[in-house]
DNA sequence: GAATATCTTGAATGTTCATTCAAGAAACGG
DNA sequence: CCGTTTCTTGAATGAACATTCAAGATATTC
């Protein structure tokens, strides 16, 4: 008996970064061996192939993002305050590093559309899960009386998700902090109006 | 002397479609020869290389989209009516065919981010141009008195552009007509509120 | 500490791809 | 209708790529 030497989470996070940098297609196995520190054989042993590594990385991404989401909404603050902080954090992601690196899910979704049904299904499920999380948060704010219940929480969540997608794409062409912050504020205002 | 046999516009539109279908990277020269009907040698003679064909296709795309834009806003209707029709048309694009095929500019932008500076610049300029077109339309509506001048036309245009980006990405996971129409209506309402 | 099981290594493999180029075809000018 | 120029053709080229695998290394077990 003998255990694998590498740290699976670290490897997957490196792979995530590599895929976000160049996209799945343009990330070569050589890039991945460099990023992860693993040799081809090890990658193929642990993840079957490049696609398997992507799928495992997507899973890790989901885990990491879920934990982050919980962090933002587990405080004792008003829900809308937490939501605003969450949105601001997304804006910061778009500003600080490269916008392209912002989200593995949407990046892969754009690339894989109509090409790999299984991967697309995984991504779609993850995004649906995220949207539901936001809908739950909004519903909580409505139950609290922080937010009017006039508009359906699911509709509001969809609109916010759409806005976040748009914000990320917008950041590709206009990475200026001021512009993005303004857009995010308007988005938040329209949701909470 | 002898003239080229192929129709440049037709070739570029075929290339556009091919690039939108699979993305630039995954579109092989073989795909392009099949799509355009041109042999490799002819493509290299006319456009230098695959990248040159993309750039030429982007130029054609800009031309085609500009003409379409003019069409939508050259009627005698109220500007806001025209704008709503324009937005509805974008929603229809997202529904009817595959959402991935919706926009060469954003598709290529997502793929090329941080990889090909020249191409990114071309795309960014085209998108900025489009945004300015929308800002002009909005300013016209404000001058008309159709729309309050309280909010800056550029800000409104940015917000609308962001929403359209988001709508297209959203359509990748939820191509249902009802959902997209609802989102577009809310977006329009928030702009014109 | 020997035997065994498992993991690691990285060169080899075969495929796919963008690109080239020399030969052939077709239009034009005289 | 011949010579020249330009365009077309598609097989050939070499590079890059994902993947494999046999040899080597290392931990665990008895």
mmCIF file of C-alpha atoms in Angstrom, chain B:
data_model
loop_
_atom_site.group_PDB
_atom_site.id
_atom_site.type_symbol
_atom_site.label_atom_id
_atom_site.label_comp_id
_atom_site.label_asym_id
_atom_site.label_seq_id
_atom_site.Cartn_x
_atom_site.Cartn_y
_atom_site.Cartn_z
ATOM 1 C CA UNK B 1 -5.134 39.599 -64.612
ATOM 2 C CA UNK B 2 -7.819 37.583 -62.963
ATOM 3 C CA UNK B 3 -10.316 38.282 -60.223
ATOM 4 C CA UNK B 4 -10.943 36.210 -57.133
ATOM 5 C CA UNK B 5 -13.863 33.859 -57.637
ATOM 6 C CA UNK B 6 -15.422 33.922 -54.233
ATOM 7 C CA UNK B 7 -17.868 36.389 -52.710
ATOM 8 C CA UNK B 8 -16.027 38.010 -49.829
ATOM 9 C CA UNK B 9 -19.123 38.839 -47.788
ATOM 10 C CA UNK B 10 -20.525 35.337 -48.104
ATOM 11 C CA UNK B 11 -17.219 33.831 -47.082
ATOM 12 C CA UNK B 12 -16.949 36.111 -44.062
ATOM 13 C CA UNK B 13 -20.498 35.377 -42.965
ATOM 14 C CA UNK B 14 -19.833 31.661 -43.194
ATOM 15 C CA UNK B 15 -16.677 32.107 -41.154
ATOM 16 C CA UNK B 16 -18.592 34.181 -38.604
ATOM 17 C CA UNK B 17 -21.118 31.387 -38.167
ATOM 18 C CA UNK B 18 -18.400 28.772 -37.852
ATOM 19 C CA UNK B 19 -16.565 30.812 -35.225
ATOM 20 C CA UNK B 20 -19.768 31.421 -33.288
ATOM 21 C CA UNK B 21 -20.653 27.739 -33.378
ATOM 22 C CA UNK B 22 -17.456 26.316 -31.964
ATOM 23 C CA UNK B 23 -15.472 29.290 -30.807
ATOM 24 C CA UNK B 24 -12.279 30.448 -32.476
ATOM 25 C CA UNK B 25 -9.955 27.891 -30.947
ATOM 26 C CA UNK B 26 -12.029 24.835 -31.644
ATOM 27 C CA UNK B 27 -12.852 25.863 -35.200
ATOM 28 C CA UNK B 28 -10.305 24.030 -37.319
ATOM 29 C CA UNK B 29 -9.100 25.096 -40.725
ATOM 30 C CA UNK B 30 -10.930 22.062 -42.027
ATOM 31 C CA UNK B 31 -14.151 23.416 -40.510
ATOM 32 C CA UNK B 32 -13.455 26.738 -42.160
ATOM 33 C CA UNK B 33 -12.746 25.291 -45.588
ATOM 34 C CA UNK B 34 -15.993 23.334 -45.326
ATOM 35 C CA UNK B 35 -17.948 26.384 -44.108
ATOM 36 C CA UNK B 36 -16.562 28.850 -46.623
ATOM 37 C CA UNK B 37 -16.061 26.531 -49.575
ATOM 38 C CA UNK B 38 -12.558 27.940 -49.911
ATOM 39 C CA UNK B 39 -9.408 25.838 -49.980
ATOM 40 C CA UNK B 40 -6.672 26.468 -47.441
ATOM 41 C CA UNK B 41 -4.466 28.196 -49.973
ATOM 42 C CA UNK B 42 -7.201 30.666 -50.899
ATOM 43 C CA UNK B 43 -7.897 31.509 -47.278
ATOM 44 C CA UNK B 44 -4.221 32.139 -46.621
ATOM 45 C CA UNK B 45 -3.940 34.180 -49.781
ATOM 46 C CA UNK B 46 -6.946 36.359 -48.935
ATOM 47 C CA UNK B 47 -6.705 36.653 -45.155
ATOM 48 C CA UNK B 48 -3.099 35.727 -44.250
ATOM 49 C CA UNK B 49 -4.109 33.085 -41.706
ATOM 50 C CA UNK B 50 -6.862 31.850 -39.420
ATOM 51 C CA UNK B 51 -6.474 34.861 -37.154
ATOM 52 C CA UNK B 52 -6.722 37.187 -40.157
ATOM 53 C CA UNK B 53 -9.960 35.504 -41.123
ATOM 54 C CA UNK B 54 -11.297 36.108 -37.621
ATOM 55 C CA UNK B 55 -10.374 39.770 -37.794
ATOM 56 C CA UNK B 56 -12.003 40.142 -41.195
ATOM 57 C CA UNK B 57 -15.080 38.331 -39.895
ATOM 58 C CA UNK B 58 -15.238 40.686 -36.921
ATOM 59 C CA UNK B 59 -15.156 43.611 -39.308
ATOM 60 C CA UNK B 60 -17.999 42.170 -41.354
ATOM 61 C CA UNK B 61 -19.907 41.497 -38.160
ATOM 62 C CA UNK B 62 -19.559 45.108 -37.178
ATOM 63 C CA UNK B 63 -20.828 46.238 -40.558
ATOM 64 C CA UNK B 64 -23.815 43.903 -40.456
ATOM 65 C CA UNK B 65 -24.744 44.774 -36.893
ATOM 66 C CA UNK B 66 -24.451 48.504 -37.502
ATOM 67 C CA UNK B 67 -26.812 48.245 -40.452
ATOM 68 C CA UNK B 68 -29.247 46.261 -38.314
ATOM 69 C CA UNK B 69 -29.020 48.862 -35.567
ATOM 70 C CA UNK B 70 -29.816 51.659 -38.004
ATOM 71 C CA UNK B 71 -32.840 49.727 -39.192
ATOM 72 C CA UNK B 72 -34.256 49.558 -35.709
ATOM 73 C CA UNK B 73 -33.852 53.244 -34.967
ATOM 74 C CA UNK B 74 -34.616 54.950 -38.259
ATOM 75 C CA UNK B 75 -38.397 54.681 -38.110
ATOM 76 C CA UNK B 76 -40.868 57.355 -37.161
ATOM 77 C CA UNK B 77 -41.910 55.638 -33.970
ATOM 78 C CA UNK B 78 -41.246 56.874 -30.483
ATOM 79 C CA UNK B 79 -37.651 56.139 -29.555
ATOM 80 C CA UNK B 80 -38.629 54.053 -26.558
ATOM 81 C CA UNK B 81 -40.877 51.905 -28.718
ATOM 82 C CA UNK B 82 -37.985 51.303 -31.061
ATOM 83 C CA UNK B 83 -35.715 50.512 -28.156
ATOM 84 C CA UNK B 84 -38.179 48.005 -26.792
ATOM 85 C CA UNK B 85 -38.429 46.353 -30.208
ATOM 86 C CA UNK B 86 -34.647 46.213 -30.376
ATOM 87 C CA UNK B 87 -34.457 44.534 -26.995
ATOM 88 C CA UNK B 88 -37.195 42.083 -27.925
ATOM 89 C CA UNK B 89 -35.255 41.183 -31.009
ATOM 90 C CA UNK B 90 -32.208 40.358 -28.902
ATOM 91 C CA UNK B 91 -34.369 38.140 -26.709
ATOM 92 C CA UNK B 92 -35.650 36.376 -29.809
ATOM 93 C CA UNK B 93 -32.062 35.749 -30.905
ATOM 94 C CA UNK B 94 -31.370 34.147 -27.554
ATOM 95 C CA UNK B 95 -34.420 31.930 -27.806
ATOM 96 C CA UNK B 96 -34.676 30.928 -31.441
ATOM 97 C CA UNK B 97 -31.305 29.492 -32.198
ATOM 98 C CA UNK B 98 -28.692 28.545 -29.742
ATOM 99 C CA UNK B 99 -27.730 31.254 -27.295
ATOM 100 C CA UNK B 100 -24.079 30.503 -27.877
ATOM 101 C CA UNK B 101 -24.436 31.770 -31.417
ATOM 102 C CA UNK B 102 -25.922 35.049 -30.269
ATOM 103 C CA UNK B 103 -22.955 37.406 -30.496
ATOM 104 C CA UNK B 104 -19.568 36.941 -32.072
ATOM 105 C CA UNK B 105 -18.127 39.866 -30.134
ATOM 106 C CA UNK B 106 -18.915 38.632 -26.625
ATOM 107 C CA UNK B 107 -18.142 35.045 -27.563
ATOM 108 C CA UNK B 108 -14.721 36.010 -28.867
ATOM 109 C CA UNK B 109 -14.183 38.429 -25.983
ATOM 110 C CA UNK B 110 -14.706 35.665 -23.463
ATOM 111 C CA UNK B 111 -12.313 33.402 -25.307
ATOM 112 C CA UNK B 112 -9.581 35.867 -26.194
ATOM 113 C CA UNK B 113 -9.435 37.765 -22.928
ATOM 114 C CA UNK B 114 -5.818 38.379 -21.965
ATOM 115 C CA UNK B 115 -4.523 36.383 -24.930
ATOM 116 C CA UNK B 116 -4.619 38.395 -28.117
ATOM 117 C CA UNK B 117 -4.323 42.096 -27.424
ATOM 118 C CA UNK B 118 -5.036 43.215 -30.957
ATOM 119 C CA UNK B 119 -8.166 41.165 -31.329
ATOM 120 C CA UNK B 120 -9.336 42.230 -27.894
ATOM 121 C CA UNK B 121 -8.841 45.833 -28.869
ATOM 122 C CA UNK B 122 -10.932 45.410 -32.009
ATOM 123 C CA UNK B 123 -13.705 43.756 -30.032
ATOM 124 C CA UNK B 124 -13.598 46.352 -27.279
ATOM 125 C CA UNK B 125 -13.828 49.164 -29.805
ATOM 126 C CA UNK B 126 -16.784 47.555 -31.517
ATOM 127 C CA UNK B 127 -18.599 47.083 -28.249
ATOM 128 C CA UNK B 128 -17.821 50.651 -27.181
ATOM 129 C CA UNK B 129 -19.216 51.817 -30.476
ATOM 130 C CA UNK B 130 -22.400 49.857 -29.937
ATOM 131 C CA UNK B 131 -22.747 51.230 -26.420
ATOM 132 C CA UNK B 132 -22.354 54.754 -27.746
ATOM 133 C CA UNK B 133 -25.088 54.053 -30.280
ATOM 134 C CA UNK B 134 -27.396 53.071 -27.465
ATOM 135 C CA UNK B 135 -26.389 56.122 -25.441
ATOM 136 C CA UNK B 136 -27.252 58.332 -28.415
ATOM 137 C CA UNK B 137 -30.640 56.699 -28.742
ATOM 138 C CA UNK B 138 -31.322 57.225 -25.071
ATOM 139 C CA UNK B 139 -30.194 60.831 -25.255
ATOM 140 C CA UNK B 140 -32.584 61.319 -28.141
ATOM 141 C CA UNK B 141 -35.430 59.938 -26.044
ATOM 142 C CA UNK B 142 -34.463 62.332 -23.277
ATOM 143 C CA UNK B 143 -34.362 65.264 -25.663
ATOM 144 C CA UNK B 144 -37.796 64.189 -26.914
ATOM 145 C CA UNK B 145 -39.177 64.261 -23.463
ATOM 146 C CA UNK B 146 -39.974 60.542 -23.702
ATOM 147 C CA UNK B 147 -37.556 59.821 -20.921
ATOM 148 C CA UNK B 148 -36.507 61.712 -17.829
ATOM 149 C CA UNK B 149 -33.083 63.341 -18.030
ATOM 150 C CA UNK B 150 -32.460 62.710 -14.374
ATOM 151 C CA UNK B 151 -30.068 59.861 -15.090
ATOM 152 C CA UNK B 152 -27.185 60.305 -17.491
ATOM 153 C CA UNK B 153 -27.685 58.698 -20.893
ATOM 154 C CA UNK B 154 -24.239 57.106 -20.773
ATOM 155 C CA UNK B 155 -24.975 55.506 -17.423
ATOM 156 C CA UNK B 156 -28.278 54.192 -18.682
ATOM 157 C CA UNK B 157 -26.619 52.829 -21.802
ATOM 158 C CA UNK B 158 -23.983 51.072 -19.719
ATOM 159 C CA UNK B 159 -26.637 49.510 -17.582
ATOM 160 C CA UNK B 160 -28.591 48.320 -20.584
ATOM 161 C CA UNK B 161 -25.472 46.879 -22.198
ATOM 162 C CA UNK B 162 -24.638 45.092 -18.974
ATOM 163 C CA UNK B 163 -28.153 43.696 -18.890
ATOM 164 C CA UNK B 164 -27.914 42.446 -22.464
ATOM 165 C CA UNK B 165 -24.604 40.729 -21.732
ATOM 166 C CA UNK B 166 -26.219 39.122 -18.726
ATOM 167 C CA UNK B 167 -29.288 38.134 -20.668
ATOM 168 C CA UNK B 168 -27.178 36.279 -23.233
ATOM 169 C CA UNK B 169 -25.219 34.381 -20.592
ATOM 170 C CA UNK B 170 -28.411 33.646 -18.714
ATOM 171 C CA UNK B 171 -29.889 32.206 -21.884
ATOM 172 C CA UNK B 172 -27.117 29.597 -21.964
ATOM 173 C CA UNK B 173 -28.619 27.959 -18.906
ATOM 174 C CA UNK B 174 -32.284 28.998 -19.252
ATOM 175 C CA UNK B 175 -33.310 29.293 -22.886
ATOM 176 C CA UNK B 176 -37.025 29.449 -22.028
ATOM 177 C CA UNK B 177 -38.785 32.279 -23.806
ATOM 178 C CA UNK B 178 -40.954 33.258 -20.873
ATOM 179 C CA UNK B 179 -38.078 33.715 -18.434
ATOM 180 C CA UNK B 180 -35.975 35.708 -20.857
ATOM 181 C CA UNK B 181 -38.838 37.939 -21.883
ATOM 182 C CA UNK B 182 -39.623 38.665 -18.268
ATOM 183 C CA UNK B 183 -36.015 39.574 -17.551
ATOM 184 C CA UNK B 184 -35.858 41.823 -20.585
ATOM 185 C CA UNK B 185 -39.063 43.563 -19.570
ATOM 186 C CA UNK B 186 -37.762 44.201 -16.083
ATOM 187 C CA UNK B 187 -34.533 45.522 -17.547
ATOM 188 C CA UNK B 188 -36.426 47.846 -19.838
ATOM 189 C CA UNK B 189 -38.613 48.992 -16.960
ATOM 190 C CA UNK B 190 -35.581 49.750 -14.780
ATOM 191 C CA UNK B 191 -33.995 51.764 -17.565
ATOM 192 C CA UNK B 192 -37.078 53.785 -18.322
ATOM 193 C CA UNK B 193 -38.263 54.164 -14.731
#
